[in-house]
Short mmCIF file of C-alpha atoms and ligand atoms in Angstrom, two decimals:
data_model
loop_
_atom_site.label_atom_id
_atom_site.label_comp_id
_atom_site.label_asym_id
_atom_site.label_seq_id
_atom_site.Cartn_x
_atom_site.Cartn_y
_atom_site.Cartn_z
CA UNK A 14 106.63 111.33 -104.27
CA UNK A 15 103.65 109.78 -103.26
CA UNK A 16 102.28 110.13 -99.30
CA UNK A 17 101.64 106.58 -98.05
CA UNK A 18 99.72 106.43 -94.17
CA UNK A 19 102.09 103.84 -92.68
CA UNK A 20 99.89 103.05 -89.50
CA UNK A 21 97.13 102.92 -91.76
CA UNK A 22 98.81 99.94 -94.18
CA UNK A 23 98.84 97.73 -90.65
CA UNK A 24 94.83 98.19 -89.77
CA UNK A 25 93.51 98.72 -93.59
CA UNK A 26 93.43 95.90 -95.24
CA UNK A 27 92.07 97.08 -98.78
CA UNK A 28 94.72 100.29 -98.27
CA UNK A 29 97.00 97.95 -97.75
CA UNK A 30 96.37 95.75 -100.68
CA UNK A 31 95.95 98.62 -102.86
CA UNK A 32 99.59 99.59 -102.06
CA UNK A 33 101.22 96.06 -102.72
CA UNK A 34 99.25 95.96 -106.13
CA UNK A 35 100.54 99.36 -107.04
CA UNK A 36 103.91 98.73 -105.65
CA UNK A 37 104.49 95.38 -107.60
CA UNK A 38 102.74 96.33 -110.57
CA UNK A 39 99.90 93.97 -109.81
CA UNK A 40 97.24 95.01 -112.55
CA UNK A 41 94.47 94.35 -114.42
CA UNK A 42 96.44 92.66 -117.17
CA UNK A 43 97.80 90.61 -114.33
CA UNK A 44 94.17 89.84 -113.16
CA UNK A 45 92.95 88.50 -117.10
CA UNK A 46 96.40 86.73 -117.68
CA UNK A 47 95.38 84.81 -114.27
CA UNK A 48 92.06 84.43 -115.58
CA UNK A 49 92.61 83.07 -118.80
CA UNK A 50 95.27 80.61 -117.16
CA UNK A 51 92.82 78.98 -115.50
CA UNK A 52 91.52 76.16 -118.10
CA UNK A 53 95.30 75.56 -117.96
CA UNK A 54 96.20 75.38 -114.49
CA UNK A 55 93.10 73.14 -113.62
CA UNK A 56 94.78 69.85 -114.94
CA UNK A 57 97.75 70.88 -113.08
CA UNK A 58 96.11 72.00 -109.95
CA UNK A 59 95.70 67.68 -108.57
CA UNK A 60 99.26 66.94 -109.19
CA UNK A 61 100.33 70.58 -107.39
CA UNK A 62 98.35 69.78 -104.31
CA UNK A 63 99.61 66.14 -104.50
CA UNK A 64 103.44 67.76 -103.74
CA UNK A 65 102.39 69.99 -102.22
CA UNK A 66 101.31 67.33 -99.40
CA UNK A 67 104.30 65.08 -99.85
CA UNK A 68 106.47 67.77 -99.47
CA UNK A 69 104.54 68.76 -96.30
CA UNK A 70 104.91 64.64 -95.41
CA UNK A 71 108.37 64.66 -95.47
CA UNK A 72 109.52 66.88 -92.86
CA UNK A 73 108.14 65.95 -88.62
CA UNK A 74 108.29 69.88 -88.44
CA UNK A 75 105.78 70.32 -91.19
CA UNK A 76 103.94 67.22 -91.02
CA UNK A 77 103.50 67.81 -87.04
CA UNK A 78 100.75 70.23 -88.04
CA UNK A 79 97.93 67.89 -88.90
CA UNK A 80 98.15 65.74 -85.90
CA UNK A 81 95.38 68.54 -84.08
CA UNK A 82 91.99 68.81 -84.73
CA UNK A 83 90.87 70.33 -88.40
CA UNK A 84 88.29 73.24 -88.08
CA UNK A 85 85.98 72.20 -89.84
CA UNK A 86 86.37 68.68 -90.50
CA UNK A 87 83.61 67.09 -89.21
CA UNK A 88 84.86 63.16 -89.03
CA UNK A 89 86.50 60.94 -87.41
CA UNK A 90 90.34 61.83 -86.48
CA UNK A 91 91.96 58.67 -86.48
CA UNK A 92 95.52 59.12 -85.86
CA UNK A 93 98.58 56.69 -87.38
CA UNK A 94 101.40 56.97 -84.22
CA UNK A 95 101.29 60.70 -83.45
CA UNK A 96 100.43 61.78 -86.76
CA UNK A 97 97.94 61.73 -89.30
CA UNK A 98 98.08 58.88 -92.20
CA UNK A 99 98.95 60.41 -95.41
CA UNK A 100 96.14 58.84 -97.10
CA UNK A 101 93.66 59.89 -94.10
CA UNK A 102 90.27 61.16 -94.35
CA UNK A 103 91.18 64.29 -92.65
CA UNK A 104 94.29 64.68 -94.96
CA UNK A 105 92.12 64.32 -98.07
CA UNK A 106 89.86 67.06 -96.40
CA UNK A 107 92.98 69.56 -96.26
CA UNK A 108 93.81 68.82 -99.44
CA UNK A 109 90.58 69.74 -100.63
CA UNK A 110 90.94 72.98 -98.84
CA UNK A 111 93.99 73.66 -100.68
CA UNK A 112 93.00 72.36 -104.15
CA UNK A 113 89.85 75.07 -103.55
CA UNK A 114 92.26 77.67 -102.64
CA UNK A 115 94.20 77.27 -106.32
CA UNK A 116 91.05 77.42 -107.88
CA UNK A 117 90.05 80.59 -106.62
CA UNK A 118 93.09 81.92 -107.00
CA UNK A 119 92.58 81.26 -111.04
CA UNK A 120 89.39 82.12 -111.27
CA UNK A 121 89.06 84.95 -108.99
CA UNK A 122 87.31 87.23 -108.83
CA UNK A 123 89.49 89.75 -107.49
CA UNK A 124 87.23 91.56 -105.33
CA UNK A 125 87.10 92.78 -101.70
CA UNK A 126 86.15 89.18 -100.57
CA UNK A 127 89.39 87.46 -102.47
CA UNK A 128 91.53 90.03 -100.42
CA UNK A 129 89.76 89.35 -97.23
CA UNK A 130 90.41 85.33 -98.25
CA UNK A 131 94.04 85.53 -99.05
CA UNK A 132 94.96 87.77 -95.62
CA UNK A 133 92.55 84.72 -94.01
CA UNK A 134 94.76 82.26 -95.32
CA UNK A 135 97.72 84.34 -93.99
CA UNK A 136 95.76 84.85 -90.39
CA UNK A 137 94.99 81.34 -89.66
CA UNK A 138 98.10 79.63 -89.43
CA UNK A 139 99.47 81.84 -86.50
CA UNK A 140 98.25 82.16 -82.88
CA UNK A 141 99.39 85.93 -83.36
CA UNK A 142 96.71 86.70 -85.28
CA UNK A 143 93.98 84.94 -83.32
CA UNK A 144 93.97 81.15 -84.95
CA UNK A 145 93.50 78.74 -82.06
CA UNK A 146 94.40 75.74 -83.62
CA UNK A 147 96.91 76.03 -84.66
CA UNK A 148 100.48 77.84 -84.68
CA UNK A 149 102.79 76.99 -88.01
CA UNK A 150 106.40 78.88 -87.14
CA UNK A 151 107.07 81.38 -90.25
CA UNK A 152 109.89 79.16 -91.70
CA UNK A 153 107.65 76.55 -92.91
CA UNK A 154 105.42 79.60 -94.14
CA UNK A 155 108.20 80.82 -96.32
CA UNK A 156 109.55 77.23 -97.57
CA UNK A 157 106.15 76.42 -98.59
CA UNK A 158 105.53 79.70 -100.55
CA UNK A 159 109.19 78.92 -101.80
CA UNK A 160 107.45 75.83 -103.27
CA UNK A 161 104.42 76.45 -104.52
CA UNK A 162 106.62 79.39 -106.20
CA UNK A 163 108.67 77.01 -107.71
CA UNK A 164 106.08 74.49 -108.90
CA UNK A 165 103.82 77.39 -110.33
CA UNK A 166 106.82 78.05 -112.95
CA UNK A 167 107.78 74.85 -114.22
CA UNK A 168 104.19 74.24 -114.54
CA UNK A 169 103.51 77.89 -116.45
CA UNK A 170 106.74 76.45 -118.43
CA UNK A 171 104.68 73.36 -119.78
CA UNK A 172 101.93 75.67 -121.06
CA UNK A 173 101.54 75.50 -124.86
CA UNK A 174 101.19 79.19 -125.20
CA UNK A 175 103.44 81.88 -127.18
CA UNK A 176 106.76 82.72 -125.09
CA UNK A 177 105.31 86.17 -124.53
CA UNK A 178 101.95 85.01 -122.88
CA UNK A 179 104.19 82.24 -120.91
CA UNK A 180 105.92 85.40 -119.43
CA UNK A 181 103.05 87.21 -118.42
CA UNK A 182 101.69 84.59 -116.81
CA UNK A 183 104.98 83.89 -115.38
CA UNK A 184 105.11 87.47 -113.95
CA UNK A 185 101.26 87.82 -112.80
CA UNK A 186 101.60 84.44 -110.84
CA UNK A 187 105.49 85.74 -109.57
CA UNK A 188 103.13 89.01 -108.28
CA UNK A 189 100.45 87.37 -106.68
CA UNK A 190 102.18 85.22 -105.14
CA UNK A 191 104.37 88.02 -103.49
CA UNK A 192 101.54 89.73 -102.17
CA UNK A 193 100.15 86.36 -100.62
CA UNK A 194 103.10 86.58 -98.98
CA UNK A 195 102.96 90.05 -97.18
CA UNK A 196 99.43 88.63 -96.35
CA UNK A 197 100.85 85.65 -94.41
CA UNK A 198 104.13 87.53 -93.26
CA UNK A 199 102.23 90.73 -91.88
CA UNK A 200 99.90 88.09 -89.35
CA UNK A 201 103.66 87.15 -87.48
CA UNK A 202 104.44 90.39 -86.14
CA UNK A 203 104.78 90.33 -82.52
C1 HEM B 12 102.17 78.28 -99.04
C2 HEM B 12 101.69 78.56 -97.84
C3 HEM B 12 100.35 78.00 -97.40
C4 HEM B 12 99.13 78.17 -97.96
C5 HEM B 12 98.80 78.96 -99.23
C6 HEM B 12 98.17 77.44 -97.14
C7 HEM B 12 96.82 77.35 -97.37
C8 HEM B 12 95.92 76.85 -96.49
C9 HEM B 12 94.49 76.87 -96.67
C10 HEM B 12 93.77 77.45 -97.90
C11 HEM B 12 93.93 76.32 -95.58
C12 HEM B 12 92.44 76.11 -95.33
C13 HEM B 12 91.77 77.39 -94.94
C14 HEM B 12 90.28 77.17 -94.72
O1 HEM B 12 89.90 76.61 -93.68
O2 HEM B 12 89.52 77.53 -95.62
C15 HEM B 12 95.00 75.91 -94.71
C16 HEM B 12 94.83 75.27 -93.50
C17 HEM B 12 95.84 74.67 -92.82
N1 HEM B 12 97.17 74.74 -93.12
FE1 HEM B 12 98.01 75.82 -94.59
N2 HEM B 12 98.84 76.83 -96.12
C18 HEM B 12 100.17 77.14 -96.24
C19 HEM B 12 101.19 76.69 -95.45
C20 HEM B 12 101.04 75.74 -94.46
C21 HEM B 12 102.12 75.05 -93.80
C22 HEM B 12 103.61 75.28 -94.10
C23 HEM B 12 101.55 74.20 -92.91
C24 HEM B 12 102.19 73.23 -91.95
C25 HEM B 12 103.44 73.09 -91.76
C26 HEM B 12 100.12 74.36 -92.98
C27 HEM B 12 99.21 73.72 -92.21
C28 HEM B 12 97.87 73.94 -92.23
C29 HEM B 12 96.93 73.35 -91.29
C30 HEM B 12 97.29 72.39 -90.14
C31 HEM B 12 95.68 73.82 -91.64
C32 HEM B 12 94.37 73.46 -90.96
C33 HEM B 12 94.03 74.47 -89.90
C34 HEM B 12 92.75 74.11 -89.18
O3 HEM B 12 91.98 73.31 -89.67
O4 HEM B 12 92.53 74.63 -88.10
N3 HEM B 12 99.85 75.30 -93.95
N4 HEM B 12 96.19 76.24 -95.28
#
């Protein structure tokens, strides 16, 4: 049995991502499947972000989010009632943050900064672990990783790969995409 420091999982991150990868079986095979996915996924990466944002447009409780200020969007924040237009300059800023966010996650690397960026991504949607901005309740976390889950398999289905390389990048996404989640989940502790 293998000693893990439990206080030092909450203030190390690297420790801490060590022990998901090893826990999950997140490996370097996982890593090159990712890789080599990537000339795949970037066709599909548009049309993700695209539901990704009329999913997010269909619910007041999501869509409430993007009526505030965007840190770092510099332009102007014109507002359609009490919420942004879908087809506003400041959406199509966010959804450039997000289509930039796929991309990395396919074509990596996987280095100390990519941990630091996914726990980030995790840290700035919750007052609790310092964002100002803005505060998204962990429901809509977990719906939206519920999503992007989803899509991320029927779109691995489409690939015109052998059924063995379809699983493996089936599982390697199905990893990483746990792990993001610990990353967002761990930020919304009290
Ligand atoms: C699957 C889970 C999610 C992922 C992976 C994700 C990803 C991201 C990324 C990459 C950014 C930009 C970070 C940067 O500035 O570089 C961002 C910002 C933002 N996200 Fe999310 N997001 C998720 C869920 C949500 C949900 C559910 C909402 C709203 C209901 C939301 C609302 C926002 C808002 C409003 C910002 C802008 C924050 C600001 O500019 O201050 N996100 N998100």
């Amino acid at each position: 049995m293998q000693h893990i420091d439990e206080a030092r999982l909450e203030k190390d991150l690297d420790y801490r991502f060590q022990y998901l990868c090893e826990f999950i079986g997140f490996g370097e095979s996982d890593i090159h499947t990712i890789l080599n996915s990537a000339p795949l996924l970037a066709g599909a990466v548009p049309g993700l972000v695209e539901a990704v944002y009329v999913k997010l447009h269909g619910y007041d409780a999501t869509w409430r989010h993007f009526a505030k200020v965007q840190s770092g969007y510099a332009g102007a924040f014109v507002v359609d009632g009490a919420t942004p237009n879908f087809k506003s300059d400041v959406i199509g800023f966010r959804r450039e943050k997000l289509t930039k966010y796929l991309v990395r996650l396919v074509t990596g690397p996987y280095d100390g900064k990519m941990v630091q960026y996914l726990n980030f991504v995790g840290a700035m949607h919750t007052s609790k672990a310092g964002s100002k901005e803005i505060e998204v309740p962990l429901v809509q976390m977990n719906v939206l990783m519920g999503f992007v889950a989803d899509a991320m398999t029927a779109t691995i289905f489409t690939f015109d790969i052998l059924p063995e390389d379809k699983l493996s990048a089936l599982r390697a996404f199905g990893k990483l995409l746990w792990i993001q989640n610990d990353l967002i989940n761990r930020h919304y502790q009290a």
